[in-house]
Amino acid sequence: MTATLDHGAAPLVRRAASRPLKQLVVPYLYVLPAALFVAAFLLYPMVLTAWRSLTHFDGISDPTFAGLDNFRDLFADPHFLLSLRNTVIWTVAAVVFPVTLGLVFALAFSRVRWGGFFKTVIYLPATISAAAAGILFSFVFNYDNGILNMILRGIGLSGLASRWLFDVPTNTFAMIATYTWQQTGLNMMLFLVGLQGLPPEPIEAAKIEGCTGWNLVRRIILPMLMPYVVITTLLAIVNGFKVFDLIWVMTQGGPGRASETLAVTMYREGFILFKQGYSAAIAVVISIVALAFSYFYLRSVLEQEARQ
Amino acid sequence: MSAEIGEATGVAREAKFTSALILTVFWVLPIALLVMSAFKTPIEFSSTSTLALPQSFHLFDNIARAWAKGMASGFVNSAIYGVVASVISVILAAMAAYGIVRLRIPQGMFWFLLIYSGTIFPFQMYLIPLFNLYLDTGLYDTRIGIIAFYVAITIPFCMFVMRGFFLTVSWQIQEAAALDGANSWATFWRIMMPMARAPLILLVLIQFTWIWNDLLFGLVLTKSESVRPIMVALAGMQGVYGASDGPSVIAATLVGSAPTLILFLALQRYFVRGLTLGMGER
């Protein structure tokens, strides 16, 4: 064991000095192909986006430098402000529903008969694409013969039957419901991993002292599970903030532009309205917020790994 | 063992089982009811209740119609993109990880961060310049173009995982190979890659699923029916035929979701391990 841990510097640094030229070149032959792919297709466009956000650019004529004009315009643009508001609603809902339900399901399915089967079924929606889920649920939410309205009319609640995907803000909540259906399984799996790692002793001790059911969950299990709650919540924020596919297939951000989120607004401004500089500024805003939460997420994951 | 939440008494256990069963049924109910629509003819679909049992069996007709309406090329394209791009990506990523960890490229941390930084930013940060770059270079709306992008976007995560794996491989093995006269290429292919079979397969599965499920980059980088991936094809079908031919759109979406669903069911155990590996990112 010590031998493998001690692979570090000593023997190989000594050898490096006497390495022939070929030996010095070889590692680059392995690393460069991957590095070039990432640099050309990801890093170069990323830097360009940052630069474009400071220009007026329609994709055809030469970009002109605009300083922070685009960002100032953003916060005076009612489309952007509505989109920002929708994104905040999405982000909050993406935490509240899929994470809470994921936790409930993880608790409900641990140590229950058929538990493995239940877990698999709840996780299945996470294996299909957001686009496919969106298409399927746009049929569920259809006004005329959608399953939801059919059931509501069938049980005498016709008054509740709605134009789920056309009314504002109902359509955002219908899409969030779809998102919840898809994401809950993922969160449940993360919580199950957390539950499996809990030490059994405190739980057994609490049970012997008569602490059971909801009390046991609240007083003993939840506090111990807290690191996982934090990690799952931060991941849900990052993902909820970037939602695009589901909205694109269910409402395209409509009616009008009423249900757009930042990711959809960015796509529309850049690829439909060809305001590329403006669109790049939205991309920068999305990135700054997502990066901030990603940072906290990664820090929690690393802390959790260090603890184990 | 895992934490026991329920009480040991029989009644409580049964109550817990029943509520878990109800939750699960409730979860699949919308899709289970929707599947019935995939069996109906378009006329039956629009004239009878969606809750009514199908009067006829037209599932295969519906699939055939969808297949002819542009689903076929999407399905085949995504199968090609998913397999080719994920295999290339995993190999390049493994090579990079090998170069960084085992061959100790100078400034290894720099190279690691350079490649890994590709996974940190939201996708919106690439879209517009990428689109322009593709137009300028003729990569737009080509199979090579979208495969190249899928390779690039999947490399960082694969490199991250393979780096983790190569850090755990014993150094004596490499020393022994070197003593036997094996060069780095032979060591990589004959010793390292066979040892890394489990993470390699897992990564190909994760990335195939990701590529299959992608909509955004398909929308931005492709246009024609012969190049666009499956999810773009499905979204397009929904837009065009969603109102007039619901059953074929539903059937197409179910068929288009089947590959990743089946992959998961067949290799569930590996997937769950992969989930904790990247804590659900991607």
Coordinates of C-alpha atoms in Angstrom, one line a residue:
Chain A
M1 CA 0.0 0.0 0.0
T2 CA 2.7 2.5 0.9
A3 CA 4.5 1.6 -2.3
T4 CA 1.5 2.7 -4.4
L5 CA 0.9 5.8 -2.4
D6 CA 4.5 6.7 -2.7
H7 CA 4.4 6.7 -6.5
G8 CA 5.0 10.4 -6.3
A9 CA 8.0 12.2 -7.3
A10 CA 11.1 10.4 -6.2
P11 CA 12.0 7.7 -8.8
L12 CA 10.4 9.4 -11.7
V13 CA 11.7 12.9 -11.3
R14 CA 15.1 11.4 -11.3
R15 CA 14.4 9.7 -14.5
A16 CA 12.8 12.8 -16.1
A17 CA 16.2 14.5 -16.2
S18 CA 17.6 11.9 -18.4
R19 CA 14.5 11.4 -20.5
P20 CA 15.2 11.6 -24.2
L21 CA 13.3 14.1 -26.3
K22 CA 10.8 11.4 -27.4
Q23 CA 9.9 10.7 -23.8
L24 CA 9.2 14.4 -23.3
V25 CA 6.9 14.6 -26.3
V26 CA 4.9 11.4 -25.7
P27 CA 2.6 12.6 -22.9
Y28 CA 1.4 15.5 -25.1
L29 CA 0.4 13.0 -27.8
Y30 CA -2.1 11.5 -25.3
V31 CA -3.4 14.7 -23.8
L32 CA -3.6 17.0 -26.8
P33 CA -6.4 15.4 -28.8
A34 CA -8.9 15.7 -25.9
A35 CA -7.5 19.2 -25.1
L36 CA -7.9 20.3 -28.7
F37 CA -11.5 19.1 -28.9
V38 CA -12.4 20.9 -25.7
A39 CA -10.5 24.1 -26.7
A40 CA -12.0 24.3 -30.2
F41 CA -15.6 23.3 -29.5
L42 CA -16.1 24.6 -26.0
L43 CA -13.5 27.0 -24.7
Y44 CA -13.2 29.1 -27.9
P45 CA -17.0 29.6 -28.2
M46 CA -17.2 30.3 -24.5
V47 CA -14.6 33.1 -24.7
L48 CA -16.3 34.5 -27.9
T49 CA -19.7 34.5 -26.1
A50 CA -18.2 36.6 -23.2
W51 CA -16.7 39.0 -25.8
R52 CA -19.9 39.1 -27.9
S53 CA -21.9 40.1 -24.9
L54 CA -20.1 43.4 -25.0
T55 CA -21.0 44.0 -28.6
H56 CA -23.9 44.8 -30.8
F57 CA -24.0 41.9 -33.3
D58 CA -26.7 40.6 -35.6
G59 CA -24.6 37.6 -36.9
I60 CA -24.1 39.2 -40.3
S61 CA -22.5 42.7 -40.2
D62 CA -19.4 43.3 -38.1
P63 CA -19.9 43.5 -34.3
T64 CA -19.5 46.9 -32.8
F65 CA -18.3 47.4 -29.3
A66 CA -21.1 48.3 -26.9
G67 CA -19.5 48.1 -23.5
L68 CA -22.2 47.1 -20.9
D69 CA -25.1 48.4 -23.1
N70 CA -26.5 44.9 -23.6
F71 CA -26.6 44.3 -19.8
R72 CA -28.2 47.6 -19.2
D73 CA -30.8 47.0 -21.9
L74 CA -31.6 43.6 -20.4
F75 CA -32.8 45.0 -17.1
A76 CA -35.0 47.5 -18.9
D77 CA -36.5 44.8 -21.2
P78 CA -39.9 43.6 -20.1
H79 CA -39.4 40.3 -21.9
F80 CA -36.2 39.7 -20.0
L81 CA -37.6 40.7 -16.7
L82 CA -40.6 38.4 -17.2
S83 CA -38.3 35.6 -18.2
L84 CA -36.1 36.3 -15.1
R85 CA -39.2 36.1 -12.9
N86 CA -40.3 32.8 -14.6
T87 CA -36.8 31.4 -14.1
V88 CA -36.9 32.3 -10.4
I89 CA -40.3 30.5 -10.1
W90 CA -38.8 27.5 -11.9
T91 CA -35.7 27.4 -9.7
V92 CA -37.7 27.6 -6.5
A93 CA -40.2 25.0 -7.7
A94 CA -37.4 22.7 -9.0
V95 CA -36.1 22.6 -5.5
V96 CA -39.3 22.5 -3.5
F97 CA -41.1 19.7 -5.4
P98 CA -38.6 17.2 -6.9
V99 CA -36.3 17.4 -3.9
T100 CA -39.0 17.2 -1.2
L101 CA -40.8 14.4 -3.1
G102 CA -37.5 12.7 -3.7
L103 CA -36.8 12.7 0.0
V104 CA -40.3 11.4 0.8
F105 CA -40.0 8.6 -1.7
A106 CA -36.5 7.6 -0.5
L107 CA -37.9 7.4 3.1
A108 CA -41.1 5.6 2.0
F109 CA -39.2 3.0 -0.1
S110 CA -36.4 2.0 2.2
R111 CA -37.0 -1.3 3.8
V112 CA -40.4 -1.8 2.3
R113 CA -41.7 -4.9 0.5
W114 CA -41.1 -4.5 -3.3
G115 CA -38.9 -1.5 -2.5
G116 CA -36.5 -2.2 -5.4
F117 CA -39.4 -2.3 -7.8
F118 CA -40.9 0.9 -6.6
K119 CA -37.5 2.7 -6.8
T120 CA -37.0 1.5 -10.4
V121 CA -40.4 2.7 -11.5
I122 CA -40.0 6.1 -10.0
Y123 CA -36.6 6.5 -11.5
L124 CA -37.7 5.4 -15.0
P125 CA -38.9 8.9 -16.1
A126 CA -35.3 10.2 -15.5
T127 CA -34.0 7.8 -18.1
I128 CA -36.0 9.3 -21.0
S129 CA -35.3 12.8 -22.4
A130 CA -36.9 16.0 -21.1
A131 CA -38.1 16.5 -24.7
A132 CA -39.9 13.2 -24.8
A133 CA -41.4 13.8 -21.3
G134 CA -42.6 17.2 -22.5
I135 CA -44.2 15.8 -25.6
L136 CA -46.0 13.0 -23.7
F137 CA -47.3 15.5 -21.1
S138 CA -48.5 18.0 -23.6
F139 CA -51.0 15.2 -24.5
V140 CA -51.8 14.7 -20.9
F141 CA -52.5 18.5 -20.5
N142 CA -54.4 18.9 -23.8
Y143 CA -57.6 20.9 -23.3
D144 CA -60.0 18.9 -25.5
N145 CA -59.1 15.3 -24.8
G146 CA -56.1 15.4 -22.5
I147 CA -56.1 12.8 -19.8
L148 CA -56.1 15.3 -17.0
N149 CA -59.2 17.2 -18.2
M150 CA -60.9 13.9 -19.1
I151 CA -60.5 12.7 -15.5
L152 CA -61.6 16.1 -14.0
R153 CA -64.7 16.1 -16.2
G154 CA -65.3 12.4 -15.4
I155 CA -65.4 13.0 -11.7
G156 CA -67.7 16.0 -12.0
L157 CA -65.0 18.7 -11.7
S158 CA -65.4 20.1 -15.2
G159 CA -64.9 23.6 -13.6
L160 CA -61.3 22.7 -12.9
A161 CA -60.6 21.5 -16.5
S162 CA -58.2 24.2 -17.9
R163 CA -56.2 25.2 -20.9
W164 CA -53.2 23.9 -19.0
L165 CA -50.6 24.9 -21.5
F166 CA -52.1 28.2 -22.8
D167 CA -53.2 30.0 -19.6
V168 CA -50.6 32.1 -17.8
P169 CA -49.3 31.3 -15.2
T170 CA -51.0 27.9 -15.2
N171 CA -48.8 26.6 -18.0
T172 CA -45.6 27.2 -16.0
F173 CA -47.0 25.1 -13.2
A174 CA -48.1 22.4 -15.6
M175 CA -44.5 22.3 -17.0
I176 CA -43.1 22.3 -13.4
A177 CA -45.4 19.3 -12.7
T178 CA -43.9 17.5 -15.7
Y179 CA -40.4 18.4 -14.5
T180 CA -41.2 17.1 -11.1
W181 CA -42.4 13.8 -12.5
Q182 CA -39.1 13.5 -14.3
Q183 CA -36.6 14.7 -11.7
T184 CA -38.0 13.2 -8.5
G185 CA -36.5 9.8 -9.2
L186 CA -33.0 11.2 -9.6
N187 CA -33.3 13.0 -6.2
M188 CA -34.7 9.9 -4.6
M189 CA -31.7 7.9 -5.8
L190 CA -29.3 10.5 -4.3
F191 CA -31.2 10.4 -1.0
L192 CA -31.1 6.6 -1.0
V193 CA -27.4 6.7 -1.4
G194 CA -27.3 9.0 1.6
L195 CA -29.6 6.8 3.7
Q196 CA -27.5 3.8 3.0
G197 CA -24.5 5.6 4.4
L198 CA -26.1 6.5 7.7
P199 CA -24.6 4.8 10.8
P200 CA -27.2 2.4 12.2
E201 CA -26.3 2.9 15.9
P202 CA -28.0 6.3 16.6
I203 CA -31.1 5.1 14.9
E204 CA -31.3 1.9 16.9
A205 CA -30.6 3.8 20.1
A206 CA -33.4 6.3 19.3
K207 CA -35.8 3.4 18.6
I208 CA -35.0 1.7 21.9
E209 CA -35.9 5.0 23.6
G210 CA -39.2 4.9 21.9
C211 CA -38.6 7.4 19.1
T212 CA -40.4 6.1 16.0
G213 CA -42.1 7.2 12.8
W214 CA -42.1 10.9 11.9
N215 CA -40.3 11.8 15.2
L216 CA -37.5 9.4 14.2
V217 CA -37.2 11.0 10.8
R218 CA -37.3 14.5 12.0
R219 CA -35.1 14.2 15.1
I220 CA -32.5 11.6 14.0
I221 CA -32.5 10.8 10.3
L222 CA -33.0 14.2 8.7
P223 CA -30.2 15.9 10.7
M224 CA -27.8 13.1 9.7
L225 CA -28.9 13.3 6.1
M226 CA -28.4 17.1 6.0
P227 CA -25.3 17.1 3.8
Y228 CA -27.2 15.1 1.2
V229 CA -30.1 17.6 1.4
V230 CA -27.7 20.4 0.7
I231 CA -26.0 18.7 -2.2
T232 CA -29.3 17.6 -3.8
T233 CA -30.8 21.1 -3.3
L234 CA -27.9 22.9 -4.9
L235 CA -27.9 20.4 -7.8
A236 CA -31.6 21.1 -8.3
I237 CA -31.0 24.8 -8.3
V238 CA -28.3 24.6 -11.0
N239 CA -30.5 22.3 -13.1
G240 CA -33.7 24.2 -12.6
F241 CA -32.1 27.4 -13.6
K242 CA -31.1 26.0 -17.0
V243 CA -34.3 24.3 -18.1
F244 CA -34.8 24.5 -21.8
D245 CA -35.9 21.3 -23.6
L246 CA -39.1 20.8 -21.6
I247 CA -40.3 24.3 -22.2
W248 CA -39.3 24.3 -25.8
V249 CA -41.5 21.3 -26.6
M250 CA -44.4 22.2 -24.3
T251 CA -45.1 25.9 -24.9
Q252 CA -42.0 27.2 -26.9
G253 CA -42.1 29.9 -24.2
G254 CA -45.6 31.0 -25.2
P255 CA -48.3 32.1 -25.5
G256 CA -46.4 35.0 -26.9
R257 CA -43.3 35.0 -24.7
A258 CA -45.2 34.6 -21.4
S259 CA -43.6 31.3 -20.2
E260 CA -40.0 31.9 -21.3
T261 CA -37.2 31.2 -19.0
L262 CA -33.7 32.7 -19.4
A263 CA -32.5 29.7 -21.5
V264 CA -35.5 30.0 -23.8
T265 CA -35.1 33.8 -24.1
M266 CA -31.5 33.4 -24.9
Y267 CA -32.3 30.9 -27.7
R268 CA -35.1 33.1 -29.1
E269 CA -33.0 36.3 -29.1
G270 CA -30.0 34.6 -30.7
F271 CA -31.5 32.1 -33.2
I272 CA -34.9 33.5 -34.1
L273 CA -34.4 37.3 -33.6
F274 CA -30.7 37.2 -34.4
K275 CA -29.8 39.6 -31.7
Q276 CA -26.6 37.8 -31.0
G277 CA -24.8 40.3 -28.8
Y278 CA -27.9 40.6 -26.7
S279 CA -28.4 36.9 -26.5
A280 CA -24.8 36.5 -25.5
A281 CA -25.4 38.9 -22.6
I282 CA -28.2 36.6 -21.4
A283 CA -25.9 33.6 -21.7
V284 CA -23.4 35.4 -19.5
V285 CA -26.1 36.2 -16.9
I286 CA -27.1 32.5 -16.8
S287 CA -23.5 31.4 -16.5
I288 CA -22.7 33.7 -13.6
V289 CA -25.7 32.5 -11.5
A290 CA -25.2 28.8 -12.5
L291 CA -21.5 29.0 -11.7
A292 CA -22.1 30.6 -8.3
F293 CA -24.4 27.7 -7.3
S294 CA -22.1 25.1 -9.0
Y295 CA -19.3 26.4 -6.8
F296 CA -21.3 25.8 -3.6
Y297 CA -22.4 22.4 -5.0
L298 CA -18.9 21.2 -5.7
R299 CA -17.7 22.5 -2.3
S300 CA -20.5 20.5 -0.5
V301 CA -19.7 17.4 -2.5
L302 CA -16.0 17.6 -1.8
E303 CA -16.7 18.2 1.9
Q304 CA -19.0 15.2 2.0
E305 CA -16.4 13.0 0.3
A306 CA -13.7 14.2 2.7
R307 CA -16.0 13.2 5.6
Q308 CA -16.4 9.7 4.4
Chain B
M1 CA -27.4 -1.9 6.9
S2 CA -29.6 0.9 5.7
A3 CA -31.6 3.0 8.2
E4 CA -34.9 1.4 9.1
I5 CA -37.6 4.0 9.2
G6 CA -40.8 2.0 9.5
E7 CA -41.9 0.3 12.7
A8 CA -41.5 -3.4 13.0
T9 CA -45.2 -4.1 13.6
G10 CA -47.2 -5.8 10.9
V11 CA -49.9 -3.2 10.6
A12 CA -47.4 -0.4 10.2
R13 CA -45.5 -2.4 7.6
E14 CA -48.6 -3.1 5.6
A15 CA -49.6 0.6 5.7
K16 CA -46.2 1.6 4.5
F17 CA -46.3 -1.0 1.7
T18 CA -49.8 0.2 0.6
S19 CA -48.9 3.9 0.6
A20 CA -45.7 3.1 -1.4
L21 CA -47.8 1.1 -3.9
I22 CA -50.4 3.9 -4.3
L23 CA -47.6 6.5 -4.8
T24 CA -46.0 4.4 -7.5
V25 CA -49.3 3.7 -9.3
F26 CA -50.1 7.4 -9.2
W27 CA -46.7 8.1 -10.7
V28 CA -47.1 5.9 -13.8
L29 CA -50.8 6.5 -14.3
P30 CA -50.6 9.4 -16.7
I31 CA -48.2 7.5 -19.0
A32 CA -50.1 4.3 -18.6
L33 CA -53.3 6.0 -19.8
L34 CA -51.4 7.7 -22.6
V35 CA -50.1 4.4 -23.9
M36 CA -53.7 3.4 -24.7
S37 CA -53.8 6.3 -27.2
A38 CA -50.8 4.9 -29.1
F39 CA -53.0 1.9 -30.0
K40 CA -55.8 4.0 -31.5
T41 CA -56.4 5.2 -35.0
P42 CA -56.3 9.1 -35.4
I43 CA -60.1 9.1 -35.9
E44 CA -60.7 6.9 -32.8
F45 CA -58.3 9.1 -30.9
S46 CA -60.1 12.4 -31.7
S47 CA -63.7 11.0 -31.5
T48 CA -63.6 8.9 -28.4
S49 CA -62.5 9.7 -24.8
T50 CA -58.7 9.3 -24.2
L51 CA -59.7 7.3 -21.1
A52 CA -61.6 4.8 -23.2
L53 CA -59.9 1.5 -24.0
P54 CA -58.7 1.2 -27.6
Q55 CA -61.2 -0.5 -29.9
S56 CA -58.6 -1.6 -32.3
F57 CA -54.9 -2.4 -32.4
H58 CA -53.1 0.2 -34.6
L59 CA -49.9 0.5 -32.6
F60 CA -47.7 -0.8 -35.5
D61 CA -49.6 1.3 -38.1
N62 CA -49.0 4.4 -35.9
I63 CA -45.3 3.6 -35.5
A64 CA -45.0 2.9 -39.3
R65 CA -46.6 6.3 -40.1
A66 CA -44.3 8.1 -37.7
W67 CA -41.3 6.2 -39.0
A68 CA -42.2 7.4 -42.6
K69 CA -42.8 11.0 -41.4
G70 CA -39.2 11.6 -40.5
M71 CA -38.6 9.5 -37.4
A72 CA -36.6 6.9 -39.2
S73 CA -33.6 9.1 -40.0
G74 CA -33.7 10.6 -36.5
F75 CA -33.6 7.2 -34.9
V76 CA -30.8 5.9 -37.1
N77 CA -28.8 9.2 -36.8
S78 CA -29.0 9.2 -33.0
A79 CA -27.9 5.6 -32.8
I80 CA -24.9 6.4 -34.9
Y81 CA -24.1 9.6 -33.0
G82 CA -24.6 8.0 -29.7
V83 CA -22.3 5.0 -30.4
V84 CA -19.6 6.7 -32.5
A85 CA -19.3 9.9 -30.4
S86 CA -19.4 8.2 -27.0
V87 CA -16.8 5.6 -28.0
I88 CA -14.4 8.2 -29.5
S89 CA -15.0 10.5 -26.5
V90 CA -14.2 7.8 -24.0
I91 CA -11.1 6.7 -25.8
L92 CA -9.7 10.3 -26.1
A93 CA -10.7 11.0 -22.5
A94 CA -8.9 7.9 -21.3
M95 CA -5.8 8.8 -23.3
A96 CA -5.8 12.3 -21.8
A97 CA -6.3 10.9 -18.3
Y98 CA -3.5 8.4 -18.9
G99 CA -1.2 11.2 -20.2
I100 CA -1.9 13.3 -17.1
V101 CA -1.9 10.7 -14.4
R102 CA 0.4 7.9 -15.6
L103 CA 2.8 9.6 -18.0
R104 CA 2.9 12.7 -15.8
I105 CA 2.7 15.4 -18.4
P106 CA 4.4 18.6 -17.1
Q107 CA 1.8 20.9 -15.5
G108 CA -0.6 18.1 -15.2
M109 CA -3.0 20.2 -13.1
F110 CA -3.2 22.8 -15.9
W111 CA -4.1 20.2 -18.5
F112 CA -6.7 18.6 -16.1
L113 CA -8.3 22.0 -15.5
L114 CA -8.2 22.9 -19.1
I115 CA -10.2 19.8 -20.2
Y116 CA -12.4 19.8 -17.1
S117 CA -13.4 23.4 -17.6
G118 CA -15.4 22.3 -20.6
T119 CA -18.1 20.9 -18.2
I120 CA -18.4 23.8 -15.8
F121 CA -20.3 26.4 -17.9
P122 CA -24.0 26.2 -18.9
F123 CA -24.6 25.2 -22.5
Q124 CA -25.9 28.6 -23.4
M125 CA -22.4 29.9 -23.1
Y126 CA -21.4 28.0 -26.3
L127 CA -24.4 28.1 -28.5
I128 CA -24.1 31.3 -30.7
P129 CA -20.3 31.2 -31.5
L130 CA -20.6 27.5 -32.1
F131 CA -23.4 28.0 -34.6
N132 CA -21.4 30.7 -36.4
L133 CA -18.3 28.6 -36.3
Y134 CA -20.2 25.7 -37.8
L135 CA -21.6 27.9 -40.6
D136 CA -18.2 29.3 -41.4
T137 CA -16.4 25.9 -41.5
G138 CA -19.2 24.0 -43.3
L139 CA -19.7 21.7 -40.3
Y140 CA -23.3 23.0 -39.9
D141 CA -25.9 20.4 -40.7
T142 CA -23.4 17.6 -41.2
R143 CA -23.0 14.3 -39.4
I144 CA -19.3 14.8 -38.9
G145 CA -20.1 18.2 -37.4
I146 CA -22.5 17.1 -34.7
I147 CA -20.5 14.0 -33.9
A148 CA -17.4 16.2 -33.3
F149 CA -19.4 18.4 -31.0
Y150 CA -20.8 15.4 -29.0
V151 CA -17.3 14.1 -28.6
A152 CA -16.1 17.4 -27.3
I153 CA -19.0 18.0 -24.8
T154 CA -18.7 14.5 -23.4
I155 CA -14.9 14.4 -23.0
P156 CA -14.5 16.5 -19.7
F157 CA -16.7 14.2 -17.6
C158 CA -15.1 11.1 -19.0
M159 CA -11.6 12.4 -18.4
F160 CA -12.6 13.3 -14.9
V161 CA -13.8 9.7 -14.2
M162 CA -10.9 8.0 -15.9
R163 CA -8.4 10.2 -14.1
G164 CA -10.0 9.0 -10.8
F165 CA -9.6 5.4 -12.1
F166 CA -6.0 5.7 -13.2
L167 CA -5.0 7.2 -9.9
T168 CA -6.0 3.9 -8.2
V169 CA -4.0 1.6 -10.6
S170 CA -0.9 0.2 -9.0
W171 CA 2.4 1.6 -10.2
Q172 CA 4.2 -1.7 -10.1
I173 CA 2.2 -2.9 -13.1
Q174 CA 3.4 0.0 -15.2
E175 CA 7.0 -0.5 -14.0
A176 CA 6.8 -4.1 -14.9
A177 CA 5.4 -3.4 -18.3
A178 CA 8.2 -0.9 -18.9
L179 CA 10.8 -3.5 -17.8
D180 CA 9.3 -5.9 -20.3
G181 CA 10.0 -3.3 -23.0
A182 CA 6.4 -2.3 -23.6
N183 CA 6.1 1.3 -24.8
S184 CA 3.4 3.7 -23.5
W185 CA 1.0 2.9 -26.3
A186 CA 1.2 -0.8 -25.7
T187 CA 0.9 -0.3 -21.9
F188 CA -2.2 1.9 -22.5
W189 CA -4.0 -0.5 -24.8
R190 CA -2.9 -3.9 -23.4
I191 CA -2.8 -3.2 -19.7
M192 CA -4.6 0.0 -18.7
M193 CA -7.7 -0.2 -21.0
P194 CA -8.5 -3.8 -20.2
M195 CA -8.3 -3.0 -16.5
A196 CA -10.5 0.0 -16.9
R197 CA -13.3 -2.0 -18.7
A198 CA -15.9 -1.4 -16.0
P199 CA -15.7 2.4 -15.9
L200 CA -15.2 2.5 -19.7
I201 CA -18.5 0.7 -20.3
L202 CA -20.3 2.7 -17.7
L203 CA -19.1 6.0 -19.4
V204 CA -20.1 4.8 -22.9
L205 CA -23.6 4.1 -21.5
I206 CA -23.9 7.4 -19.7
Q207 CA -22.8 9.4 -22.7
F208 CA -24.9 7.4 -25.2
T209 CA -27.9 8.2 -23.1
W210 CA -26.9 11.8 -22.9
I211 CA -26.4 12.1 -26.6
W212 CA -29.6 10.2 -27.4
N213 CA -31.6 12.6 -25.1
D214 CA -30.1 15.8 -26.4
L215 CA -32.4 18.3 -28.0
L216 CA -30.7 21.7 -27.7
F217 CA -27.5 21.0 -29.7
G218 CA -29.5 19.1 -32.4
L219 CA -31.7 22.2 -32.8
V220 CA -28.7 24.5 -33.1
L221 CA -26.3 22.5 -35.2
T222 CA -28.6 20.6 -37.6
K223 CA -31.4 21.5 -39.9
S224 CA -32.2 18.8 -42.5
E225 CA -34.2 15.7 -41.8
S226 CA -31.3 13.4 -42.9
V227 CA -28.9 14.8 -40.2
R228 CA -31.1 15.8 -37.2
P229 CA -31.1 13.6 -34.2
I230 CA -34.1 11.8 -32.8
M231 CA -35.3 14.4 -30.2
V232 CA -35.3 17.2 -32.8
A233 CA -37.3 14.9 -35.1
L234 CA -39.8 14.1 -32.3
A235 CA -40.2 17.8 -31.4
G236 CA -40.7 18.6 -35.1
M237 CA -43.3 15.9 -35.5
Q238 CA -45.2 17.1 -32.4
G239 CA -45.3 20.6 -33.9
V240 CA -46.5 19.4 -37.3
Y241 CA -48.7 16.4 -36.5
G242 CA -49.4 16.8 -32.8
A243 CA -52.9 18.1 -33.5
S244 CA -53.9 16.0 -36.5
D245 CA -52.3 12.6 -35.7
G246 CA -51.8 12.3 -31.9
P247 CA -51.5 8.5 -31.8
S248 CA -48.5 8.4 -34.2
V249 CA -46.7 11.2 -32.3
I250 CA -47.3 9.4 -29.0
A251 CA -46.2 6.1 -30.4
A252 CA -43.1 7.7 -31.9
T253 CA -42.2 9.4 -28.6
L254 CA -42.6 6.0 -26.8
V255 CA -40.4 4.2 -29.3
G256 CA -37.9 7.1 -29.3
S257 CA -37.7 6.8 -25.5
A258 CA -37.3 3.0 -25.5
P259 CA -33.5 2.7 -26.1
T260 CA -32.4 4.7 -23.1
L261 CA -35.1 3.1 -21.0
I262 CA -34.1 -0.4 -22.0
L263 CA -30.4 0.4 -21.5
F264 CA -31.2 1.6 -18.0
L265 CA -33.3 -1.5 -17.1
A266 CA -30.7 -3.9 -18.5
L267 CA -27.8 -2.3 -16.8
Q268 CA -29.5 -0.7 -13.8
R269 CA -26.8 -1.8 -11.3
Y270 CA -24.0 0.0 -13.2
F271 CA -26.2 3.1 -13.7
V272 CA -26.8 3.6 -10.0
R273 CA -23.1 3.3 -9.4
G274 CA -22.5 5.9 -12.1
L275 CA -25.0 8.2 -10.4
T276 CA -23.0 8.4 -7.2
L277 CA -19.8 8.7 -9.3
G278 CA -20.8 12.1 -10.7
M279 CA -23.4 12.9 -8.1
G280 CA -26.0 13.1 -10.8
E281 CA -24.4 15.7 -13.0
R282 CA -25.1 15.0 -16.6

